[in-house]
Amino acid sequence: MSAERKASSIAAYLEHRGKLSAHFASAEDLERLPIVLTKDDLRRNYPWGLLCVPKEHVHQYHESFGTTGVPIASPLTREDLEAYVEEILLTPFDLGGGDLVLVRFPYAISVPAHLFHRAAQARGAAVVAASSYSAISPPARVLRLVEQLGVTVLTCLPFEAVRLAHFARWQGYEPGKHFRTLRAVCTAGEVLGPAMRRYIESLWGAPVHQFYGSTEAGNVAYSCGRGSLHLAEPFFRATVVDEPARSARRDGRPGTLVLTTLRKEALPLLKYDTEDWATLNPAETCGCGDAHAVLEILGRRGEHYDFASRSGKDGKLRLLHTSVKEAMYELALERGTSPFFRCVRTDERLVIRLESEAPDPAAERWLEQRLGVDVELLSVRPGSLVDMASLSATELVQKPKYCH
Ligand SMILES: [Zn+2]
């Protein structure tokens, strides 16, 4: 986008800021607008440049870090925070009184821990504010809490659900025997494909409920009983636009997800480029009865590998990082391989280091067939990528003792 167009886009955004509501525009009106706001705009205006309310109306502040390391600010009014919680509560998951929800997201600076905490309490559940991995809350302590308190719901990043379950087994726990009260895992903060979801469900013996959102937008979508993500339509208008024309797609094919917030006050988002690659389809395509559109998040724009096509005929083959991750979890489900891996692309092939006791040529062939590229699967020592011993090494932090 030229500097001139960018300037006019920002001007359009500023003109409309603070005026967004459910009545702001019809879906058709919004579709005619170009992408107005980007993550770079938010970074350049950090922290207060796009604030649309008097600063004294800010009730809570969060921020997130992008890949550039420059934060994106998310100031929230009291009403914004309440709306973020309401977005979580659109879930059909029957969270309620009698539930004990352990929050394993970080409470520092980022927002999900606070939302799950408040949403659980709003439904009458009790909360164990465990936070993310720290000297105070190492995995061993969290597992003891889950077992001894009778935690019913675990909320965390998908990867943390995987790592914590493997740590539990490493410590001698059997989830079905020791965590009998656990009845659900709620995840957010990372793209969760069907294979990773099934893998987490197999580890914990409990269904996974997925939430998709961002610090600056709120909780954009929630999963239904069939595992589809449904758009939180009372709070967002969403379109998927194709690249590079950036026109709205109506054919259900993948494109960039563009969002407009309908109720945000402090920092409303107008035609906001999420940089997420997604599809958007009518609610009926799920068939669960939920009336909100079906959103599928495929990955982050720019997070992919390009390979020359194996057939050599039709140029390049694009492989999303999330597709590789899904394939590794399918492999783990089918062949019992470790979920701990690292990928790097060389000129000709995808090199995957996977924790395993011995080389696995059959798994390598399976991955080549599944991904359509040449794969070199390197076996690395168990514990070399995710070291259970170091996770267990953290001592509980004691309060200082001055008198003995
Ligand atoms: Zn559904």
CSV table of N, CA and C in Angstrom, one decimal, residues 48-196:
chain,number,residue,atom,x,y,z
A,48,TRP,N,-0.8,4.8,23.2
A,48,TRP,CA,-2.1,5.5,23.3
A,48,TRP,C,-2.6,6.2,22.0
A,49,GLY,N,-1.8,6.1,20.9
A,49,GLY,CA,-2.1,6.9,19.7
A,49,GLY,C,-3.5,6.7,19.1
A,50,LEU,N,-4.1,5.5,19.3
A,50,LEU,CA,-5.4,5.3,18.7
A,50,LEU,C,-6.5,5.2,19.7
A,51,LEU,N,-6.2,5.6,20.9
A,51,LEU,CA,-7.2,5.5,22.0
A,51,LEU,C,-8.4,6.4,21.7
A,52,CYS,N,-9.6,5.8,21.8
A,52,CYS,CA,-10.8,6.5,21.4
A,52,CYS,C,-11.6,7.0,22.6
A,53,VAL,N,-11.1,6.9,23.8
A,53,VAL,CA,-11.9,7.4,24.9
A,53,VAL,C,-10.9,8.2,25.8
A,54,PRO,N,-11.4,9.0,26.7
A,54,PRO,CA,-10.4,9.7,27.6
A,54,PRO,C,-9.6,8.7,28.4
A,55,LYS,N,-8.4,9.0,28.6
A,55,LYS,CA,-7.5,8.0,29.2
A,55,LYS,C,-8.0,7.5,30.6
A,56,GLU,N,-8.7,8.4,31.3
A,56,GLU,CA,-9.2,8.0,32.6
A,56,GLU,C,-10.4,7.0,32.5
A,57,HIS,N,-10.9,6.7,31.3
A,57,HIS,CA,-11.9,5.7,31.2
A,57,HIS,C,-11.3,4.3,31.0
A,58,VAL,N,-10.0,4.2,30.8
A,58,VAL,CA,-9.4,2.9,30.7
A,58,VAL,C,-9.4,2.2,32.0
A,59,HIS,N,-9.9,1.0,32.0
A,59,HIS,CA,-10.2,0.2,33.2
A,59,HIS,C,-9.1,-0.8,33.4
A,60,GLN,N,-8.6,-1.4,32.3
A,60,GLN,CA,-7.6,-2.5,32.4
A,60,GLN,C,-6.7,-2.4,31.1
A,61,TYR,N,-5.4,-2.7,31.3
A,61,TYR,CA,-4.5,-2.6,30.1
A,61,TYR,C,-3.8,-4.0,29.9
A,62,HIS,N,-3.8,-4.4,28.7
A,62,HIS,CA,-3.0,-5.6,28.3
A,62,HIS,C,-2.3,-5.3,27.0
A,63,GLU,N,-1.3,-6.1,26.7
A,63,GLU,CA,-0.6,-5.9,25.4
A,63,GLU,C,0.0,-7.3,25.0
A,64,SER,N,0.2,-7.4,23.7
A,64,SER,CA,0.8,-8.6,23.1
A,64,SER,C,2.1,-8.3,22.3
A,65,PHE,N,2.9,-9.3,22.2
A,65,PHE,CA,4.1,-9.1,21.4
A,65,PHE,C,3.9,-9.8,20.0
A,66,GLY,N,4.2,-9.1,19.0
A,66,GLY,CA,4.2,-9.8,17.7
A,66,GLY,C,5.6,-10.4,17.4
A,67,THR,N,5.8,-10.9,16.2
A,67,THR,CA,7.1,-11.5,15.8
A,67,THR,C,8.2,-10.4,15.8
A,68,THR,N,7.8,-9.1,15.6
A,68,THR,CA,8.8,-8.1,15.5
A,68,THR,C,9.2,-7.7,16.9
A,69,GLY,N,8.5,-8.1,17.9
A,69,GLY,CA,8.9,-7.7,19.3
A,69,GLY,C,8.4,-6.4,19.7
A,70,VAL,N,7.7,-5.7,18.8
A,70,VAL,CA,7.0,-4.4,19.1
A,70,VAL,C,5.6,-4.7,19.7
A,71,PRO,N,5.3,-4.2,20.8
A,71,PRO,CA,4.0,-4.6,21.4
A,71,PRO,C,2.8,-4.0,20.7
A,72,ILE,N,1.7,-4.6,20.8
A,72,ILE,CA,0.4,-4.1,20.4
A,72,ILE,C,-0.4,-3.8,21.7
A,73,ALA,N,-0.8,-2.6,21.8
A,73,ALA,CA,-1.5,-2.2,23.1
A,73,ALA,C,-3.0,-2.6,23.0
A,74,SER,N,-3.5,-2.9,24.1
A,74,SER,CA,-5.0,-3.2,24.2
A,74,SER,C,-5.6,-2.6,25.5
A,75,PRO,N,-5.8,-1.3,25.4
A,75,PRO,CA,-6.5,-0.7,26.6
A,75,PRO,C,-8.0,-1.0,26.5
A,76,LEU,N,-8.6,-1.3,27.7
A,76,LEU,CA,-10.0,-1.7,27.7
A,76,LEU,C,-10.7,-0.9,28.7
A,77,THR,N,-11.9,-0.4,28.3
A,77,THR,CA,-12.8,0.2,29.3
A,77,THR,C,-13.5,-0.9,30.1
A,78,ARG,N,-14.2,-0.6,31.1
A,78,ARG,CA,-14.9,-1.6,31.9
A,78,ARG,C,-15.9,-2.4,31.0
A,79,GLU,N,-16.5,-1.7,30.1
A,79,GLU,CA,-17.5,-2.3,29.2
A,79,GLU,C,-16.8,-3.2,28.2
A,80,ASP,N,-15.6,-2.8,27.8
A,80,ASP,CA,-14.8,-3.7,26.9
A,80,ASP,C,-14.5,-5.0,27.6
A,81,LEU,N,-14.0,-4.9,28.8
A,81,LEU,CA,-13.6,-6.1,29.5
A,81,LEU,C,-14.8,-7.0,29.7
A,82,GLU,N,-16.0,-6.4,30.0
A,82,GLU,CA,-17.2,-7.2,30.2
A,82,GLU,C,-17.6,-7.9,28.9
A,83,ALA,N,-17.4,-7.2,27.7
A,83,ALA,CA,-17.7,-7.7,26.4
A,83,ALA,C,-16.7,-8.9,26.1
A,84,TYR,N,-15.5,-8.7,26.4
A,84,TYR,CA,-14.5,-9.8,26.2
A,84,TYR,C,-14.9,-11.1,26.9
A,85,VAL,N,-15.4,-10.9,28.2
A,85,VAL,CA,-15.9,-12.1,28.9
A,85,VAL,C,-17.2,-12.7,28.3
A,86,GLU,N,-18.1,-11.8,27.9
A,86,GLU,CA,-19.3,-12.3,27.2
A,86,GLU,C,-19.0,-13.1,26.0
A,87,GLU,N,-17.9,-12.7,25.3
A,87,GLU,CA,-17.5,-13.4,24.1
A,87,GLU,C,-17.1,-14.9,24.4
A,88,ILE,N,-16.4,-15.0,25.5
A,88,ILE,CA,-16.1,-16.4,26.0
A,88,ILE,C,-17.3,-17.1,26.4
A,89,LEU,N,-18.3,-16.5,27.0
A,89,LEU,CA,-19.5,-17.1,27.5
A,89,LEU,C,-20.5,-17.5,26.4
A,90,LEU,N,-20.2,-17.2,25.1
A,90,LEU,CA,-21.0,-17.7,24.0
A,90,LEU,C,-20.8,-19.2,23.8
A,91,THR,N,-19.7,-19.7,24.4
A,91,THR,CA,-19.5,-21.2,24.2
A,91,THR,C,-20.6,-22.0,24.7
A,92,PRO,N,-21.0,-23.1,23.9
A,92,PRO,CA,-22.0,-24.0,24.4
A,92,PRO,C,-21.6,-24.9,25.6
A,93,PHE,N,-20.3,-24.9,25.9
A,93,PHE,CA,-19.8,-25.7,27.0
A,93,PHE,C,-20.5,-25.3,28.3
A,94,ASP,N,-21.0,-26.4,29.0
A,94,ASP,CA,-21.9,-26.1,30.1
A,94,ASP,C,-21.1,-25.9,31.4
A,95,LEU,N,-20.2,-24.9,31.4
A,95,LEU,CA,-19.4,-24.5,32.6
A,95,LEU,C,-20.4,-23.9,33.6
A,96,GLY,N,-20.2,-24.3,34.9
A,96,GLY,CA,-21.2,-23.8,35.8
A,96,GLY,C,-20.8,-24.0,37.3
A,97,GLY,N,-21.8,-23.8,38.2
A,97,GLY,CA,-21.5,-24.0,39.6
A,97,GLY,C,-21.1,-25.5,39.9
A,98,GLY,N,-20.1,-25.6,40.8
A,98,GLY,CA,-19.6,-27.0,41.0
A,98,GLY,C,-18.3,-27.2,40.2
A,99,ASP,N,-18.1,-26.4,39.2
A,99,ASP,CA,-16.8,-26.6,38.4
A,99,ASP,C,-15.7,-25.9,39.2
A,100,LEU,N,-14.5,-26.5,39.1
A,100,LEU,CA,-13.3,-25.9,39.6
A,100,LEU,C,-12.3,-25.7,38.4
A,101,VAL,N,-12.1,-24.5,38.0
A,101,VAL,CA,-11.4,-24.2,36.8
A,101,VAL,C,-9.9,-23.8,37.1
A,102,LEU,N,-9.0,-24.5,36.6
A,102,LEU,CA,-7.6,-24.2,36.8
A,102,LEU,C,-7.1,-23.4,35.6
A,103,VAL,N,-6.7,-22.1,35.9
A,103,VAL,CA,-6.2,-21.3,34.8
A,103,VAL,C,-4.7,-21.4,34.7
A,104,ARG,N,-4.2,-21.9,33.5
A,104,ARG,CA,-2.8,-22.1,33.3
A,104,ARG,C,-2.2,-21.2,32.3
A,105,PHE,N,-2.9,-20.0,32.0
A,105,PHE,CA,-2.4,-19.0,31.2
A,105,PHE,C,-1.7,-18.0,32.1
A,106,PRO,N,-0.7,-17.2,31.5
A,106,PRO,CA,0.0,-16.2,32.4
A,106,PRO,C,-0.9,-15.1,32.7
A,107,TYR,N,-0.9,-14.7,34.0
A,107,TYR,CA,-1.7,-13.5,34.4
A,107,TYR,C,-1.0,-12.2,34.1
A,108,ALA,N,0.3,-12.3,33.8
A,108,ALA,CA,1.1,-11.1,33.6
A,108,ALA,C,0.9,-10.5,32.2
A,109,ILE,N,0.4,-9.3,32.1
A,109,ILE,CA,0.3,-8.5,30.9
A,109,ILE,C,-0.7,-9.0,29.8
A,110,SER,N,-0.7,-10.4,29.5
A,110,SER,CA,-1.6,-10.9,28.5
A,110,SER,C,-3.0,-11.1,29.1
A,111,VAL,N,-3.9,-11.3,28.2
A,111,VAL,CA,-5.3,-11.2,28.6
A,111,VAL,C,-6.1,-12.5,28.9
A,112,PRO,N,-5.7,-13.7,28.2
A,112,PRO,CA,-6.6,-14.8,28.4
A,112,PRO,C,-6.9,-15.3,29.8
A,113,ALA,N,-5.9,-15.3,30.7
A,113,ALA,CA,-6.1,-15.7,32.0
A,113,ALA,C,-7.2,-15.0,32.7
A,114,HIS,N,-7.2,-13.6,32.5
A,114,HIS,CA,-8.2,-12.8,33.2
A,114,HIS,C,-9.6,-13.1,32.6
A,115,LEU,N,-9.7,-13.4,31.3
A,115,LEU,CA,-11.0,-13.6,30.7
A,115,LEU,C,-11.6,-15.0,31.2
A,116,PHE,N,-10.8,-16.0,31.2
A,116,PHE,CA,-11.2,-17.3,31.6
A,116,PHE,C,-11.6,-17.3,33.1
A,117,HIS,N,-10.8,-16.5,33.9
A,117,HIS,CA,-11.0,-16.4,35.3
A,117,HIS,C,-12.4,-15.8,35.5
A,118,ARG,N,-12.6,-14.6,34.9
A,118,ARG,CA,-13.9,-13.9,35.1
A,118,ARG,C,-15.1,-14.7,34.5
A,119,ALA,N,-14.9,-15.3,33.3
A,119,ALA,CA,-16.0,-16.1,32.7
A,119,ALA,C,-16.4,-17.3,33.6
A,120,ALA,N,-15.4,-17.9,34.2
A,120,ALA,CA,-15.7,-19.1,35.1
A,120,ALA,C,-16.5,-18.6,36.3
A,121,GLN,N,-16.1,-17.5,36.9
A,121,GLN,CA,-16.8,-17.0,38.0
A,121,GLN,C,-18.2,-16.5,37.7
A,122,ALA,N,-18.3,-15.9,36.5
A,122,ALA,CA,-19.6,-15.4,36.0
A,122,ALA,C,-20.6,-16.5,35.9
A,123,ARG,N,-20.1,-17.7,35.6
A,123,ARG,CA,-21.0,-18.9,35.5
A,123,ARG,C,-21.2,-19.6,36.8
A,124,GLY,N,-20.6,-19.1,37.9
A,124,GLY,CA,-20.7,-19.7,39.2
A,124,GLY,C,-19.7,-20.7,39.5
A,125,ALA,N,-18.7,-20.9,38.7
A,125,ALA,CA,-17.6,-21.8,39.0
A,125,ALA,C,-16.5,-21.2,39.9
A,126,ALA,N,-15.7,-22.0,40.5
A,126,ALA,CA,-14.6,-21.5,41.3
A,126,ALA,C,-13.3,-21.6,40.4
A,127,VAL,N,-12.3,-20.8,40.8
A,127,VAL,CA,-11.1,-20.6,40.0
A,127,VAL,C,-9.9,-21.0,40.8
A,128,VAL,N,-8.9,-21.7,40.2
A,128,VAL,CA,-7.6,-21.9,40.8
A,128,VAL,C,-6.6,-21.1,39.9
A,129,ALA,N,-6.1,-20.0,40.3
A,129,ALA,CA,-5.3,-19.1,39.5
A,129,ALA,C,-3.9,-19.6,39.5
A,130,ALA,N,-3.6,-20.6,38.7
A,130,ALA,CA,-2.3,-21.2,38.8
A,130,ALA,C,-1.2,-20.4,38.0
A,131,SER,N,-1.7,-19.7,36.9
A,131,SER,CA,-0.8,-19.0,36.0
A,131,SER,C,0.1,-19.9,35.2
A,132,SER,N,0.9,-19.4,34.4
A,132,SER,CA,1.8,-20.2,33.5
A,132,SER,C,3.0,-20.7,34.3
A,133,TYR,N,3.8,-21.4,33.6
A,133,TYR,CA,5.0,-22.0,34.3
A,133,TYR,C,5.8,-20.9,34.9
A,134,SER,N,6.2,-21.1,36.2
A,134,SER,CA,7.0,-20.2,36.9
A,134,SER,C,7.6,-20.9,38.1
A,135,ALA,N,8.5,-20.3,38.8
A,135,ALA,CA,9.1,-20.9,40.0
A,135,ALA,C,8.0,-21.2,41.0
A,136,ILE,N,6.9,-20.4,41.0
A,136,ILE,CA,5.9,-20.6,42.0
A,136,ILE,C,4.9,-21.7,41.6
A,137,SER,N,4.7,-21.9,40.2
A,137,SER,CA,3.8,-22.8,39.7
A,137,SER,C,4.4,-23.8,38.7
A,138,PRO,N,5.4,-24.6,39.2
A,138,PRO,CA,6.0,-25.6,38.2
A,138,PRO,C,5.0,-26.7,38.0
A,139,PRO,N,5.2,-27.5,36.9
A,139,PRO,CA,4.2,-28.5,36.5
A,139,PRO,C,3.8,-29.4,37.7
A,140,ALA,N,4.8,-29.8,38.5
A,140,ALA,CA,4.5,-30.8,39.5
A,140,ALA,C,3.5,-30.2,40.5
A,141,ARG,N,3.6,-29.0,40.8
A,141,ARG,CA,2.6,-28.4,41.7
A,141,ARG,C,1.2,-28.3,41.1
A,142,VAL,N,1.2,-27.9,39.8
A,142,VAL,CA,-0.1,-27.8,39.1
A,142,VAL,C,-0.8,-29.2,39.1
A,143,LEU,N,0.0,-30.2,38.8
A,143,LEU,CA,-0.6,-31.6,38.7
A,143,LEU,C,-1.1,-32.0,40.1
A,144,ARG,N,-0.4,-31.6,41.1
A,144,ARG,CA,-0.9,-31.9,42.5
A,144,ARG,C,-2.2,-31.2,42.8
A,145,LEU,N,-2.3,-29.9,42.3
A,145,LEU,CA,-3.5,-29.2,42.5
A,145,LEU,C,-4.7,-29.8,41.7
A,146,VAL,N,-4.4,-30.2,40.5
A,146,VAL,CA,-5.5,-30.9,39.7
A,146,VAL,C,-6.0,-32.1,40.4
A,147,GLU,N,-5.0,-32.9,40.9
A,147,GLU,CA,-5.4,-34.2,41.5
A,147,GLU,C,-6.1,-34.0,42.9
A,148,GLN,N,-5.5,-33.2,43.8
A,148,GLN,CA,-5.9,-33.1,45.1
A,148,GLN,C,-7.2,-32.2,45.3
A,149,LEU,N,-7.3,-31.2,44.5
A,149,LEU,CA,-8.4,-30.3,44.6
A,149,LEU,C,-9.6,-30.8,43.8
A,150,GLY,N,-9.4,-31.7,42.9
A,150,GLY,CA,-10.5,-32.2,42.1
A,150,GLY,C,-10.8,-31.2,41.0
A,151,VAL,N,-9.8,-30.7,40.3
A,151,VAL,CA,-10.1,-29.7,39.2
A,151,VAL,C,-10.9,-30.4,38.1
A,152,THR,N,-11.9,-29.6,37.6
A,152,THR,CA,-12.8,-30.2,36.6
A,152,THR,C,-12.5,-29.6,35.2
A,153,VAL,N,-11.9,-28.4,35.2
A,153,VAL,CA,-11.6,-27.8,33.8
A,153,VAL,C,-10.2,-27.2,33.9
A,154,LEU,N,-9.4,-27.6,32.8
A,154,LEU,CA,-8.1,-27.0,32.7
A,154,LEU,C,-8.1,-26.0,31.5
A,155,THR,N,-7.6,-24.8,31.7
A,155,THR,CA,-7.5,-23.9,30.6
A,155,THR,C,-6.1,-23.5,30.4
A,156,CYS,N,-5.6,-23.6,29.1
A,156,CYS,CA,-4.2,-23.4,28.8
A,156,CYS,C,-4.0,-23.3,27.3
A,157,LEU,N,-2.7,-23.0,26.9
A,157,LEU,CA,-2.3,-23.1,25.5
A,157,LEU,C,-2.4,-24.6,25.1
A,158,PRO,N,-2.7,-24.9,23.9
A,158,PRO,CA,-2.7,-26.3,23.4
A,158,PRO,C,-1.4,-27.0,23.7
A,159,PHE,N,-0.3,-26.3,23.4
A,159,PHE,CA,1.0,-27.0,23.7
A,159,PHE,C,1.2,-27.3,25.1
A,160,GLU,N,0.7,-26.4,26.0
A,160,GLU,CA,0.9,-26.6,27.4
A,160,GLU,C,0.0,-27.9,27.9
A,161,ALA,N,-1.1,-28.1,27.2
A,161,ALA,CA,-1.9,-29.2,27.5
A,161,ALA,C,-1.2,-30.5,27.2
A,162,VAL,N,-0.4,-30.4,26.1
A,162,VAL,CA,0.4,-31.6,25.6
A,162,VAL,C,1.5,-31.8,26.6
A,163,ARG,N,2.3,-30.7,26.8
A,163,ARG,CA,3.5,-30.9,27.7
A,163,ARG,C,3.1,-31.3,29.1
A,164,LEU,N,2.1,-30.7,29.6
A,164,LEU,CA,1.7,-31.0,31.0
A,164,LEU,C,1.3,-32.5,31.1
A,165,ALA,N,0.5,-33.0,30.1
A,165,ALA,CA,0.1,-34.4,30.2
A,165,ALA,C,1.3,-35.3,30.1
A,166,HIS,N,2.3,-35.0,29.2
A,166,HIS,CA,3.5,-35.9,29.1
A,166,HIS,C,4.3,-35.8,30.4
A,167,PHE,N,4.3,-34.6,31.0
A,167,PHE,CA,5.1,-34.5,32.3
A,167,PHE,C,4.4,-35.3,33.3
A,168,ALA,N,3.0,-35.3,33.3
A,168,ALA,CA,2.3,-36.1,34.3
A,168,ALA,C,2.6,-37.6,34.2
A,169,ARG,N,2.7,-38.1,32.9
A,169,ARG,CA,3.0,-39.5,32.7
A,169,ARG,C,4.5,-39.8,33.2
A,170,TRP,N,5.3,-38.8,32.9
A,170,TRP,CA,6.8,-38.9,33.3
A,170,TRP,C,6.9,-39.0,34.8
A,171,GLN,N,5.9,-38.4,35.5
A,171,GLN,CA,5.9,-38.4,37.0
A,171,GLN,C,5.2,-39.6,37.5
A,172,GLY,N,4.6,-40.4,36.6
A,172,GLY,CA,3.9,-41.6,37.1
A,172,GLY,C,2.4,-41.5,37.3
A,173,TYR,N,1.9,-40.3,36.9
A,173,TYR,CA,0.4,-40.2,36.9
A,173,TYR,C,-0.2,-40.9,35.7
A,174,GLU,N,-1.4,-41.4,35.9
A,174,GLU,CA,-2.3,-41.9,34.8
A,174,GLU,C,-3.5,-41.0,34.8
A,175,PRO,N,-3.7,-40.2,33.8
A,175,PRO,CA,-4.8,-39.2,33.8
A,175,PRO,C,-6.1,-39.8,34.1
A,176,GLY,N,-6.4,-41.0,33.5
A,176,GLY,CA,-7.8,-41.6,33.8
A,176,GLY,C,-7.9,-42.0,35.2
A,177,LYS,N,-6.8,-42.3,35.9
A,177,LYS,CA,-6.9,-42.8,37.3
A,177,LYS,C,-6.7,-41.7,38.3
A,178,HIS,N,-5.8,-40.7,38.0
A,178,HIS,CA,-5.5,-39.7,39.0
A,178,HIS,C,-6.2,-38.4,38.8
A,179,PHE,N,-6.7,-38.2,37.6
A,179,PHE,CA,-7.4,-36.9,37.3
A,179,PHE,C,-8.9,-37.2,36.9
A,180,ARG,N,-9.5,-38.0,37.7
A,180,ARG,CA,-10.9,-38.5,37.4
A,180,ARG,C,-11.9,-37.3,37.3
A,181,THR,N,-11.7,-36.3,38.0
A,181,THR,CA,-12.6,-35.2,38.1
A,181,THR,C,-12.6,-34.3,36.8
A,182,LEU,N,-11.4,-34.4,36.1
A,182,LEU,CA,-11.2,-33.4,35.0
A,182,LEU,C,-12.2,-33.8,33.8
A,183,ARG,N,-13.0,-32.9,33.4
A,183,ARG,CA,-14.1,-33.2,32.4
A,183,ARG,C,-13.9,-32.4,31.1
A,184,ALA,N,-13.0,-31.4,31.1
A,184,ALA,CA,-12.8,-30.6,29.9
A,184,ALA,C,-11.5,-29.8,29.9
A,185,VAL,N,-11.0,-29.6,28.7
A,185,VAL,CA,-9.8,-28.8,28.6
A,185,VAL,C,-10.2,-27.6,27.6
A,186,CYS,N,-10.0,-26.4,28.1
A,186,CYS,CA,-10.3,-25.2,27.2
A,186,CYS,C,-8.9,-24.6,26.8
A,187,THR,N,-8.8,-24.4,25.5
A,187,THR,CA,-7.5,-23.9,24.9
A,187,THR,C,-7.8,-22.6,24.2
A,188,ALA,N,-6.7,-21.8,24.1
A,188,ALA,CA,-6.7,-20.5,23.4
A,188,ALA,C,-5.2,-20.2,23.1
A,189,GLY,N,-5.0,-19.2,22.2
A,189,GLY,CA,-3.6,-18.7,22.1
A,189,GLY,C,-2.8,-19.3,21.0
A,190,GLU,N,-3.3,-20.4,20.4
A,190,GLU,CA,-2.5,-21.1,19.4
A,190,GLU,C,-3.5,-21.8,18.5
A,191,VAL,N,-3.1,-21.8,17.2
A,191,VAL,CA,-4.0,-22.5,16.2
A,191,VAL,C,-4.1,-24.0,16.6
A,192,LEU,N,-5.3,-24.5,16.7
A,192,LEU,CA,-5.5,-25.9,17.1
A,192,LEU,C,-6.3,-26.6,16.0
A,193,GLY,N,-5.5,-27.5,15.3
A,193,GLY,CA,-6.2,-28.3,14.3
A,193,GLY,C,-6.8,-29.5,14.8
A,194,PRO,N,-7.6,-30.2,14.0
A,194,PRO,CA,-8.3,-31.4,14.5
A,194,PRO,C,-7.4,-32.5,15.1
A,195,ALA,N,-6.3,-32.7,14.5
A,195,ALA,CA,-5.4,-33.8,15.0
A,195,ALA,C,-4.8,-33.4,16.3
A,196,MET,N,-4.4,-32.2,16.5
A,196,MET,CA,-3.8,-31.8,17.8
A,196,MET,C,-4.9,-31.8,18.8
